[in-house]
Amino acid sequence: MSNQQESFEEKLSALNETPDTTHEFDTQDIEKNKVMAILAYFGILVIIPILAAKESRFARFHSNQGLILLIAAILYSVAYSILNSIILSISWHLIWIMSIIALVCGLAFLAWFVIGIVNAAKGRAKELPLIGHFKILK
């Protein structure tokens, strides 16, 4: 394996080294609310665990992560639309730039979605890389 590939893999794995606070949660709460925690990552459905599992710290943690992911996706969509309009008004030949941006961002959102669901299903309270440190829900 080349040094560049090892360096890239190290940087990629370092991104996922986020705080894991699972030990702070009650194991019964985790087992009881895994489904609610998973549901929190499905876009607007984050409202269900926010309203239905108010007392669960575990579901609330994942609801916060899902809500951050939803807000990030909405902000990305707005920014992408504006940037797309600007670039396409300059020249439609530059559409390849927008395709690359959409692909990279789409893969990032897919990765966050999968990481969140896997963490919730495994009963872990681990923040999403890069965006998980924001707190909206207490």
C-alpha positions in Angstrom: 0.0 0.0 0.0 1.4 3.4 -0.9 2.1 6.2 1.6 -0.5 8.4 0.0 -3.2 5.7 0.4 -2.2 5.0 4.0 -2.3 8.8 4.7 -5.8 9.1 3.1 -7.1 6.1 5.1 -5.7 7.5 8.4 -7.4 10.9 7.7 -10.6 9.2 6.8 -10.6 7.1 10.0 -9.7 10.1 12.0 -12.9 11.8 10.8 -15.0 9.1 12.5 -13.1 9.4 15.8 -15.9 11.4 17.5 -16.9 11.3 21.1 -18.7 8.2 22.2 -20.9 8.8 25.3 -22.7 5.5 25.3 -21.5 4.8 28.9 -23.6 7.8 30.1 -26.9 6.2 29.0 -29.0 3.6 30.8 -28.9 0.3 29.0 -32.6 -0.3 29.4 -33.3 3.1 27.8 -31.0 2.2 24.9 -32.7 -1.2 24.3 -36.2 0.2 24.6 -35.6 3.2 22.3 -33.4 1.8 19.5 -36.2 2.0 16.9 -36.9 5.6 17.8 -33.2 6.4 17.6 -33.0 4.8 14.1 -36.1 6.7 13.0 -34.5 10.0 13.9 -32.2 9.7 10.8 -35.0 9.5 8.2 -35.4 13.2 7.5 -38.7 14.8 8.6 -39.5 11.6 10.5 -37.2 13.0 13.2 -40.3 14.6 14.6 -41.7 11.3 15.7 -38.9 10.4 18.3 -38.7 14.1 19.3 -42.4 14.0 20.3 -42.9 10.3 21.2 -39.7 9.6 23.2 -39.3 12.8 25.1 -38.1 11.0 28.3 -35.5 8.9 26.6 -32.0 10.4 26.7 -30.8 7.9 24.0 -33.6 8.7 21.6 -33.1 12.4 22.3 -29.4 12.2 21.5 -30.1 10.5 18.1 -33.0 12.9 17.5 -30.5 15.8 17.9 -28.1 14.1 15.5 -30.9 13.5 13.0 -32.1 17.0 13.3 -28.6 18.4 12.7 -28.4 16.1 9.6 -31.8 17.3 8.3 -30.8 21.0 8.8 -27.5 20.4 7.1 -29.3 18.8 4.1 -31.7 21.7 3.8 -28.9 24.3 4.0 -27.0 22.3 1.4 -30.0 22.2 -0.9 -30.5 25.9 -0.7 -26.8 26.7 -1.2 -26.6 24.2 -4.1 -29.6 25.7 -5.8 -28.2 29.2 -5.6 -24.8 28.1 -6.7 -26.3 26.1 -9.5 -28.3 29.0 -10.8 -25.2 31.3 -10.7 -23.0 28.8 -12.5 -25.6 27.9 -15.1 -26.3 31.6 -15.8 -22.6 32.0 -16.6 -22.3 29.0 -18.9 -24.1 25.7 -19.1 -20.7 24.2 -20.1 -19.7 24.4 -16.4 -22.4 21.9 -15.4 -19.7 19.3 -14.7 -18.7 21.4 -11.7 -22.2 21.1 -10.2 -22.2 17.3 -10.9 -19.0 16.8 -9.0 -20.3 19.0 -6.1 -23.6 17.1 -6.0 -21.8 13.7 -6.0 -19.3 14.5 -3.3 -22.0 16.1 -1.0 -24.5 13.3 -1.8 -21.9 10.7 -0.7 -21.2 12.7 2.5 -24.9 12.8 3.4 -25.2 9.1 2.6 -22.2 8.3 4.9 -23.7 10.4 7.8 -27.1 8.7 7.3 -25.5 5.2 7.4 -23.2 6.0 10.3 -26.1 7.4 12.4 -28.3 4.4 11.7 -25.5 1.9 12.5 -24.7 3.7 15.7 -28.3 3.8 16.8 -28.9 0.1 15.9 -25.8 -0.9 17.9 -27.0 1.1 20.9 -24.1 3.6 20.7 -24.3 7.3 21.4 -21.6 8.5 19.1 -21.6 11.8 17.3 -21.7 12.1 13.6 -18.3 13.2 12.0 -17.9 17.0 11.4 -21.5 17.9 12.2 -22.4 15.9 15.3 -21.0 18.2 17.9 -23.8 20.8 17.4 -26.5 20.6 20.0 -30.1 21.8 19.3 -32.0 19.5 21.6 -31.1 19.2 25.3 
